[in-house]
Structure formats: structure tokens, C-alpha cells
Backbone as a printed PyTorch tensor [residue, N CA C, xyz], in Angstrom:
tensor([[[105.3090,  69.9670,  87.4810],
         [106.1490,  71.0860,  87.9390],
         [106.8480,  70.6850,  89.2200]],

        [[108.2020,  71.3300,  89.3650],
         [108.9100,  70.7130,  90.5610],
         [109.5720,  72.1120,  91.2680]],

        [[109.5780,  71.9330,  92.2490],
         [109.9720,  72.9990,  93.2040],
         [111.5620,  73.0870,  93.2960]],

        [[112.2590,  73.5100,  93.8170],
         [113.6970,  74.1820,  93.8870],
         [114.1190,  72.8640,  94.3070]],

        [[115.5700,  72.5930,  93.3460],
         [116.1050,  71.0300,  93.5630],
         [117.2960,  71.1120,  94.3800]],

        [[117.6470,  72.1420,  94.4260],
         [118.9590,  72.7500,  95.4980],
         [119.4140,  71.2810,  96.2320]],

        [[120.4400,  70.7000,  96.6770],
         [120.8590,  69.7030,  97.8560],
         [120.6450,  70.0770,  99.1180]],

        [[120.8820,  72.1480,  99.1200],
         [120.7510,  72.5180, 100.3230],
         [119.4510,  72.7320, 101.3210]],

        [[118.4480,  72.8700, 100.0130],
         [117.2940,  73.0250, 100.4900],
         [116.7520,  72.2650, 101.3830]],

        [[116.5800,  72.8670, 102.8920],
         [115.7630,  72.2100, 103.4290],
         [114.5010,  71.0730, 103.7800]],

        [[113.9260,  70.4760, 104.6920],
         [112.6920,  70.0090, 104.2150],
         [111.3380,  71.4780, 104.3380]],

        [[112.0370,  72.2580, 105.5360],
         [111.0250,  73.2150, 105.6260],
         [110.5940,  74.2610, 104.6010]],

        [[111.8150,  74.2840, 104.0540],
         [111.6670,  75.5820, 103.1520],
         [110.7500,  74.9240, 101.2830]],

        [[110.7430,  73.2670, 101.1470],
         [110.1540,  73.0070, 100.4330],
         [108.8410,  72.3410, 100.5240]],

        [[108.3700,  72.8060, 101.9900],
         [106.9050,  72.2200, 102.6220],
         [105.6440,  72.8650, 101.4610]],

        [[106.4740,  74.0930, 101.4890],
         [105.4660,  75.1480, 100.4130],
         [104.8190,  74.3290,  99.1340]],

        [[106.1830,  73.9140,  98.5950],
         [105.6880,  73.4050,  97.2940],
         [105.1860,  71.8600,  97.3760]],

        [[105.0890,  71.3000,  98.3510],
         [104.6880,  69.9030,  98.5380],
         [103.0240,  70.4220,  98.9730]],

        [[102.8980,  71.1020,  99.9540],
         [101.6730,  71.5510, 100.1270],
         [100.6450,  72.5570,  98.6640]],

        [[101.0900,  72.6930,  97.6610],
         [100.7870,  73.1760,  96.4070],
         [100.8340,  71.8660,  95.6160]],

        [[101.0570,  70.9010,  95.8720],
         [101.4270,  69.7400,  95.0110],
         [101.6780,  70.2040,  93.8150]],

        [[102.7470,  70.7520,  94.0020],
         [103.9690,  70.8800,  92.8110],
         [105.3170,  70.4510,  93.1390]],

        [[105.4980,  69.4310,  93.8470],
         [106.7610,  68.6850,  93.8750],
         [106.6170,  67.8930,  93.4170]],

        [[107.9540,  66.6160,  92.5430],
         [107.4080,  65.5550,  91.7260],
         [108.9290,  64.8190,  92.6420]],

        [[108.7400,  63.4270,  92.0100],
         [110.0860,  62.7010,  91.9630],
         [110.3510,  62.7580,  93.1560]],

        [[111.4440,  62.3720,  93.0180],
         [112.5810,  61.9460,  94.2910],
         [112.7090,  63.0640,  95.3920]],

        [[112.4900,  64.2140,  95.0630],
         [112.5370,  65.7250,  96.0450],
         [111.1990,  65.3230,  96.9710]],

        [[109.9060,  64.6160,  96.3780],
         [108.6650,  64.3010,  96.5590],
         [109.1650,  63.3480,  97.6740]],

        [[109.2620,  62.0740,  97.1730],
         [109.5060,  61.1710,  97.8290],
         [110.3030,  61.0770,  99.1460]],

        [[111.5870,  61.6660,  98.9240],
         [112.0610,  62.3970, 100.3050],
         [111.2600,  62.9050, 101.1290]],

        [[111.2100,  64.2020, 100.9140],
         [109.8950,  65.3400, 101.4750],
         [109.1420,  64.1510, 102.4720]],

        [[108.4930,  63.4850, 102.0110],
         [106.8500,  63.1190, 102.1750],
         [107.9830,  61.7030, 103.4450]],

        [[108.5520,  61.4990, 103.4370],
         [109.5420,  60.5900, 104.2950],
         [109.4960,  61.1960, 105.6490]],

        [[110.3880,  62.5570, 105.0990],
         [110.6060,  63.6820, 106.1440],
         [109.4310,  63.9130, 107.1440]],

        [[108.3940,  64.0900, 106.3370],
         [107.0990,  64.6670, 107.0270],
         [106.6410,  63.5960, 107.8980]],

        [[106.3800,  62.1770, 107.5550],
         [105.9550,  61.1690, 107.7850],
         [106.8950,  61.0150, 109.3240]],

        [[108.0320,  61.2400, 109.5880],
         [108.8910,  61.2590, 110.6740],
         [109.1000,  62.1760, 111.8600]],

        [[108.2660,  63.1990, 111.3970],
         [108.6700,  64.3220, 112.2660],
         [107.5720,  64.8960, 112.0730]],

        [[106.6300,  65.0780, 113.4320],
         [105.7190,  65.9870, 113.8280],
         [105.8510,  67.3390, 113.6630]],

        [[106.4580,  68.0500, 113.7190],
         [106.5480,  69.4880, 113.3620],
         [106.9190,  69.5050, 112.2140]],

        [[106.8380,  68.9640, 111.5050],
         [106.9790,  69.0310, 109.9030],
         [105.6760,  68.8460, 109.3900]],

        [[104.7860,  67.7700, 110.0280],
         [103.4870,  67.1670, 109.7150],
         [102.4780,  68.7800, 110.1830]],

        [[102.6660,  69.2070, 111.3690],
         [101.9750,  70.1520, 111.4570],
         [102.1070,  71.5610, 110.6400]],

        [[103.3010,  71.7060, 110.2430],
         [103.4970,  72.7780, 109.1750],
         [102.9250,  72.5930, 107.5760]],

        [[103.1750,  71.0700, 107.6140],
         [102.8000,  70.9170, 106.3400],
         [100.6900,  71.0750, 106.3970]],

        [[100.2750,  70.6510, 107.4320],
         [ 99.2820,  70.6800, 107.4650],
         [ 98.3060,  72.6790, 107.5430]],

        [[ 99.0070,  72.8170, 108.4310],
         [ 98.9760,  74.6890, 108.5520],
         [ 98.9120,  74.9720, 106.7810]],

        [[ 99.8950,  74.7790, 106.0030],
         [ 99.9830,  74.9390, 104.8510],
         [ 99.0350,  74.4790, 104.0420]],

        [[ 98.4640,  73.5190, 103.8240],
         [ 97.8760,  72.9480, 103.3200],
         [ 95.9730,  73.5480, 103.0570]],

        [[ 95.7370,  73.8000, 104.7920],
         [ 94.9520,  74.5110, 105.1840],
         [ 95.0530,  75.8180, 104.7140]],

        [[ 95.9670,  76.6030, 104.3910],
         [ 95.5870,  78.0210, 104.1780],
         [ 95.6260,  77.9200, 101.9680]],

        [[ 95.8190,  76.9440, 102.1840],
         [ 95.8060,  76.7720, 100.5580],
         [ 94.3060,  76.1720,  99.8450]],

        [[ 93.7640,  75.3560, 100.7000],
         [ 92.5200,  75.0600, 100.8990],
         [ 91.1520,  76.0900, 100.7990]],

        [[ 91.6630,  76.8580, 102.2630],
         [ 90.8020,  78.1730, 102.4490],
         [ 90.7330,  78.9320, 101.3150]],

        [[ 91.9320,  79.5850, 100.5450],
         [ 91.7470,  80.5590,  99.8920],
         [ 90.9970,  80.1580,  98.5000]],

        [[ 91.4440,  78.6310,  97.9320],
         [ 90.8900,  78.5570,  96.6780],
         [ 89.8040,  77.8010,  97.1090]],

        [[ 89.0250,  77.3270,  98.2540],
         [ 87.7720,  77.3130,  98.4140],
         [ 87.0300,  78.5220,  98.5050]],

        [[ 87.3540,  79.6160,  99.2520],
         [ 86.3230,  80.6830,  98.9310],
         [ 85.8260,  81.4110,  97.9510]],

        [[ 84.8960,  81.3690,  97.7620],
         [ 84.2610,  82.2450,  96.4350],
         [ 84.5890,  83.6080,  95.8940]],

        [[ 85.3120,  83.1820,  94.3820],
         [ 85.6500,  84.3990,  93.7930],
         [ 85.1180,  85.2700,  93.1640]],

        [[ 85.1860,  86.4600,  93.6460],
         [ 84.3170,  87.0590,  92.6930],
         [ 85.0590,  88.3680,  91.5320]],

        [[ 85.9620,  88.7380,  92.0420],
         [ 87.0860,  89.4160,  90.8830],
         [ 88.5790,  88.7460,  91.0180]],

        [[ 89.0970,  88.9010,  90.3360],
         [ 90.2390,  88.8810,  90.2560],
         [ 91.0650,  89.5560,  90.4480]],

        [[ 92.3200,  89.2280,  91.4320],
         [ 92.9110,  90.5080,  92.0440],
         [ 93.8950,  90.8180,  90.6890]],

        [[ 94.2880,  90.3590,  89.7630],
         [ 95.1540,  91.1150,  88.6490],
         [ 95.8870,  90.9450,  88.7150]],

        [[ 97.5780,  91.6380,  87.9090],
         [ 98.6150,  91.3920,  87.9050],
         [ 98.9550,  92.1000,  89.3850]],

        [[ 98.9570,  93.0910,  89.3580],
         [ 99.3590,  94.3350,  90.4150],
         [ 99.5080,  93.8650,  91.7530]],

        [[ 97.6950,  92.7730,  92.0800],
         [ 97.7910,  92.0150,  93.1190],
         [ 98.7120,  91.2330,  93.0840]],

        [[ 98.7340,  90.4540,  92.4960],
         [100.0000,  89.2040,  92.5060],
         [101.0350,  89.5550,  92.8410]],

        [[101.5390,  90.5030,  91.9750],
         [103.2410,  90.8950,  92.0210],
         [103.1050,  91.6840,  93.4450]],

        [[102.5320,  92.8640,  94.4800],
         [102.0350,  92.7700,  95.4010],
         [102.5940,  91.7480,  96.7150]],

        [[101.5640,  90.5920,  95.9500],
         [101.8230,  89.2160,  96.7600],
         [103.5430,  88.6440,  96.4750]],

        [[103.9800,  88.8500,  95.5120],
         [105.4160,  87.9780,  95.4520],
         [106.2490,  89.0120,  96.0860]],

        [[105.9450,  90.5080,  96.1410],
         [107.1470,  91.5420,  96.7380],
         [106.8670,  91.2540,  97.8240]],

        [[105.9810,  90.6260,  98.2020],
         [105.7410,  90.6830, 100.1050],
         [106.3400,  89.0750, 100.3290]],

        [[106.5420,  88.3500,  99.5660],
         [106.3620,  87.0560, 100.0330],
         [108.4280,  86.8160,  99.8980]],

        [[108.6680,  87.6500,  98.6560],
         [110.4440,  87.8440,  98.3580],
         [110.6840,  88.8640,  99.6770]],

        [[109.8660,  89.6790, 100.0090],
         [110.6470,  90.6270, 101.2760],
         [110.7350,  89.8470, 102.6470]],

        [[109.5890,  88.8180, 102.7940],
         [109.8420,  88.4590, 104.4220],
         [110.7370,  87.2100, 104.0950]],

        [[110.8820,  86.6710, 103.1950],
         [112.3600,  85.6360, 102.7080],
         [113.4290,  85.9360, 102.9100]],

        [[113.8950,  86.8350, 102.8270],
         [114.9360,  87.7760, 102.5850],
         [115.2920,  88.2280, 104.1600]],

        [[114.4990,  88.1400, 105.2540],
         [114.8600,  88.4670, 106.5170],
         [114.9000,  87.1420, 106.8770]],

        [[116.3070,  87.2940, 107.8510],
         [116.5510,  86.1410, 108.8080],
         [116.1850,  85.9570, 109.8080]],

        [[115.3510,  84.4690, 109.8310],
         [114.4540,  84.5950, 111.3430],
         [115.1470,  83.4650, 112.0210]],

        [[114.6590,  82.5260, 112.9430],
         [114.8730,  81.4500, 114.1300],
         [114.1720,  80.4980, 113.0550]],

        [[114.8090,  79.2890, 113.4230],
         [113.4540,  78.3450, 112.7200],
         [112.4090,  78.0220, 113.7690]],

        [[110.9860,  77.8410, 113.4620],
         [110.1410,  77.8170, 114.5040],
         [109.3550,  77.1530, 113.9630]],

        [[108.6350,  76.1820, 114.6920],
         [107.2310,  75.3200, 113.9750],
         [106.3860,  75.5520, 113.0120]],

        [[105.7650,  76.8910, 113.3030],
         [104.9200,  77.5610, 112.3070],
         [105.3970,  78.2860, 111.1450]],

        [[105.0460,  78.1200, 109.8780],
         [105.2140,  78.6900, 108.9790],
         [105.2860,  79.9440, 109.0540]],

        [[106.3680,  80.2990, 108.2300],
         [106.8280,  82.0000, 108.0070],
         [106.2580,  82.5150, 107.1640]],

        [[105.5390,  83.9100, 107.5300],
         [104.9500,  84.9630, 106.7600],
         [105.1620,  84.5070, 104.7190]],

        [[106.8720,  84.0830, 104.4410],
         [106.8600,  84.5960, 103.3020],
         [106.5580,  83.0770, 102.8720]],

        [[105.8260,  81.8280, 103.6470],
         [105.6870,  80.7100, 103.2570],
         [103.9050,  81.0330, 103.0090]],

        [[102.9370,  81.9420, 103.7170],
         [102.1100,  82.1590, 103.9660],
         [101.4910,  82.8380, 102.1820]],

        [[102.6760,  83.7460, 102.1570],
         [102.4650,  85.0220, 101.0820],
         [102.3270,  84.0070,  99.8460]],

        [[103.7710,  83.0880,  99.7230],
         [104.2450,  82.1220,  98.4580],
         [102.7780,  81.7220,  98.1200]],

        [[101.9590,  80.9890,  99.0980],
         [100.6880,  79.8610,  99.0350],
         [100.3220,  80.7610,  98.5240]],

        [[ 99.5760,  81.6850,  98.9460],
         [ 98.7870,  83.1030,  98.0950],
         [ 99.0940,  83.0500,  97.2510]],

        [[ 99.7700,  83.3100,  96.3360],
         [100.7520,  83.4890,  95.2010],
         [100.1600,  82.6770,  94.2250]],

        [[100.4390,  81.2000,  94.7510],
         [ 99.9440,  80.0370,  93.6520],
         [ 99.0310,  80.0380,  93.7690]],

        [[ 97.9290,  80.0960,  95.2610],
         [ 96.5000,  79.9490,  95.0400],
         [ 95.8730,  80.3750,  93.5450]],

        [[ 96.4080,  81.7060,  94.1060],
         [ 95.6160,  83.2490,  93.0940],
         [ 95.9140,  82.5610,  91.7270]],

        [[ 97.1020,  81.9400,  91.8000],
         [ 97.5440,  81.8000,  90.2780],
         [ 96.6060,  80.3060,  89.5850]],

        [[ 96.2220,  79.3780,  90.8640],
         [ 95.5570,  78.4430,  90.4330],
         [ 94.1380,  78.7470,  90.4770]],

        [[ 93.3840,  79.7920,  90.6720],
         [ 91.9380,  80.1700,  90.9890],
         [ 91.8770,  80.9050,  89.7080]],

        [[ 92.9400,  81.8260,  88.8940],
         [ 92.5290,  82.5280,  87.5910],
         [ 92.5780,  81.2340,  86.5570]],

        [[ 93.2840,  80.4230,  86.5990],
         [ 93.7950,  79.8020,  86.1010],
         [ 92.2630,  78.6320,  85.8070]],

        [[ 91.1860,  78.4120,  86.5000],
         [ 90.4970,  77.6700,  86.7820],
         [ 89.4380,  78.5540,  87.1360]],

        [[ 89.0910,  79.2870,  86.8020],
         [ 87.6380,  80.1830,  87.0580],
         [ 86.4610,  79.7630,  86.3820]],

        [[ 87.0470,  79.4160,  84.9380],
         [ 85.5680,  78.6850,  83.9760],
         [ 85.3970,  77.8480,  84.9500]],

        [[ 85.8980,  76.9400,  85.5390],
         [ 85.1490,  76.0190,  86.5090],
         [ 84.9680,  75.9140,  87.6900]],

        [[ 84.5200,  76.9380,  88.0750],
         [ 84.1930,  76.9420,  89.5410],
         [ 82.6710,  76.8850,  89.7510]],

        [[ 81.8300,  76.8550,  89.0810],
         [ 80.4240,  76.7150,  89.1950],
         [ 80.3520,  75.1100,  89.3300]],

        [[ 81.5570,  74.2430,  88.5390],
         [ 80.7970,  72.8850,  88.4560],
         [ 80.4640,  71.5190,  90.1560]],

        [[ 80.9100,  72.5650,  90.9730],
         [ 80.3500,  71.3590,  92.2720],
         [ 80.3190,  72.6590,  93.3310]],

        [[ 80.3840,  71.8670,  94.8810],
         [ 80.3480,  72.8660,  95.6940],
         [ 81.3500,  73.5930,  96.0210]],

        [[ 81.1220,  74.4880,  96.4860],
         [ 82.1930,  75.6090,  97.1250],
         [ 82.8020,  75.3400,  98.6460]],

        [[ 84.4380,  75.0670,  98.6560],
         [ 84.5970,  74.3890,  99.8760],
         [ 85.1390,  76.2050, 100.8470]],

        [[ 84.4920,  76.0370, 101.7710],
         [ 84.3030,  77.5420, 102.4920],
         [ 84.4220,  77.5660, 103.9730]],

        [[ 85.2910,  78.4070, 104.4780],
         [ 84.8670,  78.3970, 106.5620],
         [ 83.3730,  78.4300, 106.2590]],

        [[ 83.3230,  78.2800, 107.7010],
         [ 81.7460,  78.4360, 107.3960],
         [ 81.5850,  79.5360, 108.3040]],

        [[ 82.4710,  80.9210, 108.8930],
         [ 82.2350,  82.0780, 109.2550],
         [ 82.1960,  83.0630, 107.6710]],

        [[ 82.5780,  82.7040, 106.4900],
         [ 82.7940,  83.2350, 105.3200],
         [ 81.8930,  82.7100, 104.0630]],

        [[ 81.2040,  81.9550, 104.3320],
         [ 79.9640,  81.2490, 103.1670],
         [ 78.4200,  82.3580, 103.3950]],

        [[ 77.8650,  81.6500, 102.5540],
         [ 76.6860,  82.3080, 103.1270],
         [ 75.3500,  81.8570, 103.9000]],

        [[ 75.8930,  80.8350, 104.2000],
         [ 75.1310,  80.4430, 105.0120],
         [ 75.2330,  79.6550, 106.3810]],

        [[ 74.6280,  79.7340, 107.4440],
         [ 75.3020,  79.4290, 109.3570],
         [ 75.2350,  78.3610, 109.0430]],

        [[ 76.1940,  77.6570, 109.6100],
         [ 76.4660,  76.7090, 109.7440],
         [ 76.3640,  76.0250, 111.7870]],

        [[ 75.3860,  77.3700, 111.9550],
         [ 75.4600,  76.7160, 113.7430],
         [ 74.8040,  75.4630, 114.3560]],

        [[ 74.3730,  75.0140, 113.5730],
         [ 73.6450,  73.7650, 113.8360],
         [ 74.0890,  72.2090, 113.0160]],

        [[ 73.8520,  71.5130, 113.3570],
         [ 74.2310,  70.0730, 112.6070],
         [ 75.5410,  69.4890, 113.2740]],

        [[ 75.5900,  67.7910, 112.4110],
         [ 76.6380,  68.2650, 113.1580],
         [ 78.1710,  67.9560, 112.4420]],

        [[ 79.1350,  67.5630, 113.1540],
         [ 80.4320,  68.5890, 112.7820],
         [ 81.4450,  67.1490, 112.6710]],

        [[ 82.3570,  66.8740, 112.2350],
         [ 83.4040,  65.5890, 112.2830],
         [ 84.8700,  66.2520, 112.3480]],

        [[ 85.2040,  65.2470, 113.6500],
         [ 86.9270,  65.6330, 113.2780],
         [ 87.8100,  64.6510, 112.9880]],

        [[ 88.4180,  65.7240, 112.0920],
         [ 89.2790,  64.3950, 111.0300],
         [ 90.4960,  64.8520, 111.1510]],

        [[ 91.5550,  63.7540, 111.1840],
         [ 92.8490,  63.7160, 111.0240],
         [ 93.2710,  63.4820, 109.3090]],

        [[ 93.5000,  63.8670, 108.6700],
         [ 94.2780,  63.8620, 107.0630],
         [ 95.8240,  63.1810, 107.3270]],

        [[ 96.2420,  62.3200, 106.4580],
         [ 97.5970,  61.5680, 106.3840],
         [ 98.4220,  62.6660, 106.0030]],

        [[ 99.5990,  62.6500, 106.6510],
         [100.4180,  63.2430, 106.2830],
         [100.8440,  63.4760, 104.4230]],

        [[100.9530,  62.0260, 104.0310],
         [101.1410,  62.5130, 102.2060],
         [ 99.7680,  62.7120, 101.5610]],

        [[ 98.7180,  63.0230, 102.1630],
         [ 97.6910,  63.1910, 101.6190],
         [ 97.7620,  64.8900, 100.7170]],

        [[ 97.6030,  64.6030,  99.4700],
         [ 97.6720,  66.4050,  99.1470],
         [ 96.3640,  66.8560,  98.9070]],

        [[ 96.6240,  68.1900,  98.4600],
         [ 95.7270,  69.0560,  98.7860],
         [ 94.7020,  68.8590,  97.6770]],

        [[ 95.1680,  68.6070,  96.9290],
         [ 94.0570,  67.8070,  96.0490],
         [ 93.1910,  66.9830,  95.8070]],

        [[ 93.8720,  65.6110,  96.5780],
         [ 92.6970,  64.6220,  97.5210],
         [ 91.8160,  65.2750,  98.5780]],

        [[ 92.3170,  65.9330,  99.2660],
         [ 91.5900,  66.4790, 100.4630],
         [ 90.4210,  67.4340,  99.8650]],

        [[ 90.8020,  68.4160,  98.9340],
         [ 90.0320,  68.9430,  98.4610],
         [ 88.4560,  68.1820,  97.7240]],

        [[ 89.1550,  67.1040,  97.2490],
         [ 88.0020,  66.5620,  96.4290],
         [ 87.1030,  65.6150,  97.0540]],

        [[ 87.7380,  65.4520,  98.1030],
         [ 87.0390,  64.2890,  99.1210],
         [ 85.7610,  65.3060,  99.7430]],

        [[ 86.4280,  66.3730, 100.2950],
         [ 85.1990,  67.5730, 100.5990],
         [ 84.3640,  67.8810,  99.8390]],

        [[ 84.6180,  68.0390,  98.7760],
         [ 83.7840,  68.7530,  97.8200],
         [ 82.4100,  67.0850,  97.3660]],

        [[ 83.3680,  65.9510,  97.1820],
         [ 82.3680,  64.7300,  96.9330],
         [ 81.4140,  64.3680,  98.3020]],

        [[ 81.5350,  65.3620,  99.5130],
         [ 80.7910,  64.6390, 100.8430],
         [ 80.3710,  65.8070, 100.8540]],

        [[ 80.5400,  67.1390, 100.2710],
         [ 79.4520,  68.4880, 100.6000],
         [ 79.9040,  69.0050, 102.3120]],

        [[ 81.2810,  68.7390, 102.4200],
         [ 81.7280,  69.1920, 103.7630],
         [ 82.7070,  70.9280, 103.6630]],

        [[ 82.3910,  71.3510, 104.8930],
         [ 83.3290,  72.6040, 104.7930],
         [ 83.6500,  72.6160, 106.0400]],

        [[ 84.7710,  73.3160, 105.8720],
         [ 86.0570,  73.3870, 107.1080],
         [ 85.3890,  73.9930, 108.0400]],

        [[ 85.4340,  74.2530, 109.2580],
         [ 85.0310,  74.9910, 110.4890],
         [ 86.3310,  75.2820, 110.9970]],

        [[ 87.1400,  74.6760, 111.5570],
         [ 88.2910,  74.6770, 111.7040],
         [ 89.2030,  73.8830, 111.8890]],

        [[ 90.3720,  74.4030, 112.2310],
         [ 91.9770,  73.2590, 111.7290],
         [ 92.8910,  73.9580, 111.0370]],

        [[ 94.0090,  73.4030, 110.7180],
         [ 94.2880,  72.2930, 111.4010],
         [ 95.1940,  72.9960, 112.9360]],

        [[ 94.4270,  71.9320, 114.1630],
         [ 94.4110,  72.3420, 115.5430],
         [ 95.8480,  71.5460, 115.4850]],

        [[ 96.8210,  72.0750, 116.9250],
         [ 98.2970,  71.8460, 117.2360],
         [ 98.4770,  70.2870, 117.0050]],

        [[ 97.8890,  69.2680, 116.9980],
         [ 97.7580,  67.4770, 116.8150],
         [ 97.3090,  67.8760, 115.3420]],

        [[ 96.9950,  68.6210, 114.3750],
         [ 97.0100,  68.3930, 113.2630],
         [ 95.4590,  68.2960, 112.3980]],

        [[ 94.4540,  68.1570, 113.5940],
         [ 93.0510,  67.7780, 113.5040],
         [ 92.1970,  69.0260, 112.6640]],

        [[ 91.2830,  68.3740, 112.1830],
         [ 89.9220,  69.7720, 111.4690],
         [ 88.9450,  69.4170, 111.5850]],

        [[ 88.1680,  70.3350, 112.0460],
         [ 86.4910,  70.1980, 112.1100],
         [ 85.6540,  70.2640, 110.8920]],

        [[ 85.3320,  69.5540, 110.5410],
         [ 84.7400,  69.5610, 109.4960],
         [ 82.7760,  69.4860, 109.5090]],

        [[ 81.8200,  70.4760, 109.1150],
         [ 80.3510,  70.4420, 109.1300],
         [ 79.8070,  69.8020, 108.2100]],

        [[ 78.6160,  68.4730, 108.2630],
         [ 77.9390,  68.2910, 107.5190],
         [ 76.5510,  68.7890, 107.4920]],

        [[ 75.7530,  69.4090, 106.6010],
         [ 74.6880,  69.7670, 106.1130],
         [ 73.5480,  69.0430, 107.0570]],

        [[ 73.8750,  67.6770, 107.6720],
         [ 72.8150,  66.8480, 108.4330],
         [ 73.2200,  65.4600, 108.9930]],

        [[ 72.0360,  65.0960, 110.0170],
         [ 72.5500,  63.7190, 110.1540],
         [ 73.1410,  62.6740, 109.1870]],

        [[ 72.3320,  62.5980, 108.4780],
         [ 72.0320,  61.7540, 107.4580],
         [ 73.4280,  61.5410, 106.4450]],

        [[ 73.8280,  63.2510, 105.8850],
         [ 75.0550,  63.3720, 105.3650],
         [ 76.2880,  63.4550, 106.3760]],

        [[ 76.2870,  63.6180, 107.6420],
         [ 77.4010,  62.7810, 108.4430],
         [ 77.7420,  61.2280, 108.6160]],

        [[ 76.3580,  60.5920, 108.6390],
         [ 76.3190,  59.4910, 108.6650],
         [ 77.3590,  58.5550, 107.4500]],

        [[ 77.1930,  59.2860, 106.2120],
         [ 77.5460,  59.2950, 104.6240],
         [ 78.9370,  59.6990, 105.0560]],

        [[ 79.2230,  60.7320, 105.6280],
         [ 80.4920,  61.3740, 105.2620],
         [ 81.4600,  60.1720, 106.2320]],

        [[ 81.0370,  59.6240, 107.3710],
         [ 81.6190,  58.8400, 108.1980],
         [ 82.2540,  57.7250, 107.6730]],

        [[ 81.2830,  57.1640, 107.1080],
         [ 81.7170,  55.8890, 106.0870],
         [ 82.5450,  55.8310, 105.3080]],

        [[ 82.6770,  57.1550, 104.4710],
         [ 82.9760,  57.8670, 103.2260],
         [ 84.9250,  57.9770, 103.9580]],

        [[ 84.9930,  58.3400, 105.0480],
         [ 86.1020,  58.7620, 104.7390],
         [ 86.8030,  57.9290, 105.9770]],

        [[ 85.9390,  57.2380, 106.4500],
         [ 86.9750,  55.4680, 107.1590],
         [ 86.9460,  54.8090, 105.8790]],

        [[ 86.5700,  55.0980, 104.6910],
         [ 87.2960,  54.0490, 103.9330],
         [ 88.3430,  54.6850, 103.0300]],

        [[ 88.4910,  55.8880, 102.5500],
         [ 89.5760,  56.4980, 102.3930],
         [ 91.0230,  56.2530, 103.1210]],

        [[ 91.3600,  55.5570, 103.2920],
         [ 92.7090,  55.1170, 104.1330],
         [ 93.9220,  55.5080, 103.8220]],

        [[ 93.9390,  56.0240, 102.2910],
         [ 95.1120,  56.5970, 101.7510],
         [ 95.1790,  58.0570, 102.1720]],

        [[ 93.9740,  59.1630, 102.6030],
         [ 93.7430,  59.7280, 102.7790],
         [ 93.8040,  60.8100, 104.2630]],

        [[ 92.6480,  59.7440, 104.9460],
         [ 92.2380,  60.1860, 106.1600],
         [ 92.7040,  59.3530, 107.2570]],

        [[ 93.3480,  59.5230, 108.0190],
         [ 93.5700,  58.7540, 109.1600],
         [ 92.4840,  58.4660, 110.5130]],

        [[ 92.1510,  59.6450, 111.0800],
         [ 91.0010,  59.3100, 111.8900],
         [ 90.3200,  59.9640, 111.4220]],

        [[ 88.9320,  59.9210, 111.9940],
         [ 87.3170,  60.2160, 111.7520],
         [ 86.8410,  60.5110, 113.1470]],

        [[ 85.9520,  61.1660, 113.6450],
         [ 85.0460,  61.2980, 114.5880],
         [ 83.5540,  62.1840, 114.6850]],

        [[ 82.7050,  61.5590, 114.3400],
         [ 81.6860,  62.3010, 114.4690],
         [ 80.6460,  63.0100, 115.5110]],

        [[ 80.7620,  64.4970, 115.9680],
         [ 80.4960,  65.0380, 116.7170],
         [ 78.9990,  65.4170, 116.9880]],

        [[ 78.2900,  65.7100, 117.9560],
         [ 76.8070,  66.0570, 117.8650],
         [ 76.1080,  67.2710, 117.1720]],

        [[ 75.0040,  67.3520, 116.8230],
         [ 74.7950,  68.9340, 116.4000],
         [ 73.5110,  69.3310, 117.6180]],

        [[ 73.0670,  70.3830, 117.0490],
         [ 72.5250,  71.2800, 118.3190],
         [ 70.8620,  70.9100, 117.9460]]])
């Protein structure tokens, strides 16, 4: 699937669909150029990425329906539709769009959500996460959300927070032992992860 091929289209306005990894081809290849060059592109794309993360990591337990959705696209077509400044951070109706596909990729994929772990804040799981300890990682700019996702889910890590103004996320492991694992695990990911740092726990 490929996102809006317009000439006019921006790089910002197609961060959305690069961060959904639903851009293909040459729109892709551009894009991911763009981002690679320009820091406030890298951090939007990353903001994005992150709230696309969050939502189809947290645990579902109904389905919001059609009503929700369409809901989500009248809110996401209404703040589009107003003219703002361009500004670093993603706009409300870039916020709403992600929603949109999440929801649409979480019904879409519900038979399988039992088969590994659940990637979750860890103010929203069910269980504290105040102890152990914690890694901060930098993610590559063309890294999508799909690698990132699966790299978490194969090291049993969940977000704490991110991505911070440099682009960074805290990420918790379960224990020494599985930080130790996760450290290794994702300095050798290179296509992936750019830095690593492993932090103390309590």
C-alpha cells in the first residue's frame, strides 16, 4: 500500500504514512532521504512512530467499531482542514490519522495477539515496572515500526518513555540478566538501532 503520490506533497505531510509503513517505492525512498537529512523531520517521524507503537502495543480488550473509527477520521479530516504554521511537532490530524490505522491494524490482527508479549508503557500494563533496570536507545531514522516493534517484543522490552527532543527512548528490562541480553541484542542490530545505553535499576 502507498500513501498519496501528489508531486506536491510534502515530506511532512507524508511522515504519517512512512511511520505506518505504508509507503513503498520511490515516494519511500525519497521520504527516508529527507528524514535521514533533517532533524526535525527525524524527530517527527519518531513522535509518530511512537504513538503508533503505544496504541497497538496496548492491550485490547473491545473493539471500538465502526462509529469509533469514523469518529476518529471526522476528527482527523476536521483538524486537516484548518490552517496552521508548520511546526516540529506533529499536528493533531497527523495524531488522529495514526489512530485511524492503528485501530484498523489491531482489528485487523486480534486472532493474534496472544502469540508473544504485549509491548506496553509501563504506567498502563499491569505490572510496576519501578525497579530493574532501564536502556536508552536511539532507533535509525529508516528503521520502521515494524522492526522496532519486533525487536521489543523478541527482548521482552517495554517503552517507559520517548521519544525525548534528540529522539531517544527508555526502554525497561524485566532484569539484569535480560538487559545484559537486550544490550548485545540490539548493538548488533545496526540496521536498526543506533545507540544503546544501559541504565541502573533500584
Amino acid at each position: 500500500m502507498t500513501g498519496p503520490n501528489s508531486e506536491d506533497d510534502e515530506p511532512q505531510d507524508l511522515l504519517v504514512f512512512l511511520a505506518n509503513d505504508t509507503l513503498e517505492g520511490e515516494e519511500r525512498r525519497v521520504l527516508e532521504q529527507a528524514v535521514a537529512a533533517n532533524p526535525e523531520l527525524r524527530a517527527e517521524l519518531a513522535a509518530l512512530t511512537a504513538a503508533r507503537i503505544q496504541m497497538q502495543g496496548t492491550e485490547v480488550e473491545t473493539s471500538p467499531g465502526e462509529f469509533g473509527l469514523a469518529r476518529l477520521m471526522r476528527d482527523a479530516n476536521a483538524n486537516r482542514s484548518v490552517t496552521q504554521p508548520k511546526a516540529t511537532k506533529p499536528g493533531l490530524w497527523k495524531i488522529a490519522a495514526i489512530a485511524a490505522m492503528a485501530l484498523l491494524a489491531v482489528q485487523a490482527t486480534l486472532p493474534y495477539l496472544n502469540t508473544g508479549p504485549d509491548v506496553e508503557l509501563a504506567d498502563g500494563g499491569p505490572e510496576s515496572l519501578d525497579t530493574g533496570p532501564t536502556l536508552t536507545v536511539a532507533f535509525a531514522a529508516t528503521a520502521t515500526e515494524k522492526e522496532i516493534r519486533a525487536l521489543l517484543l523478541e527482548l521482552d522490552l517495554t517503552i517507559v518513555s520517548g521519544p525525548s527532543a534528540l529522539g531517544l527512548y527508555t526502554l525497561a528490562a524485566k532484569d539484569e540478566g535480560a538487559a545484559a541480553r537486550a544490550l548485545d541484542r540490539l548493538n548488533a542490530a545496526t540496521g536498526i538501532v543506533e545507540s544503546v545505553e544501559v541504565e541502573g535499576g533500584d
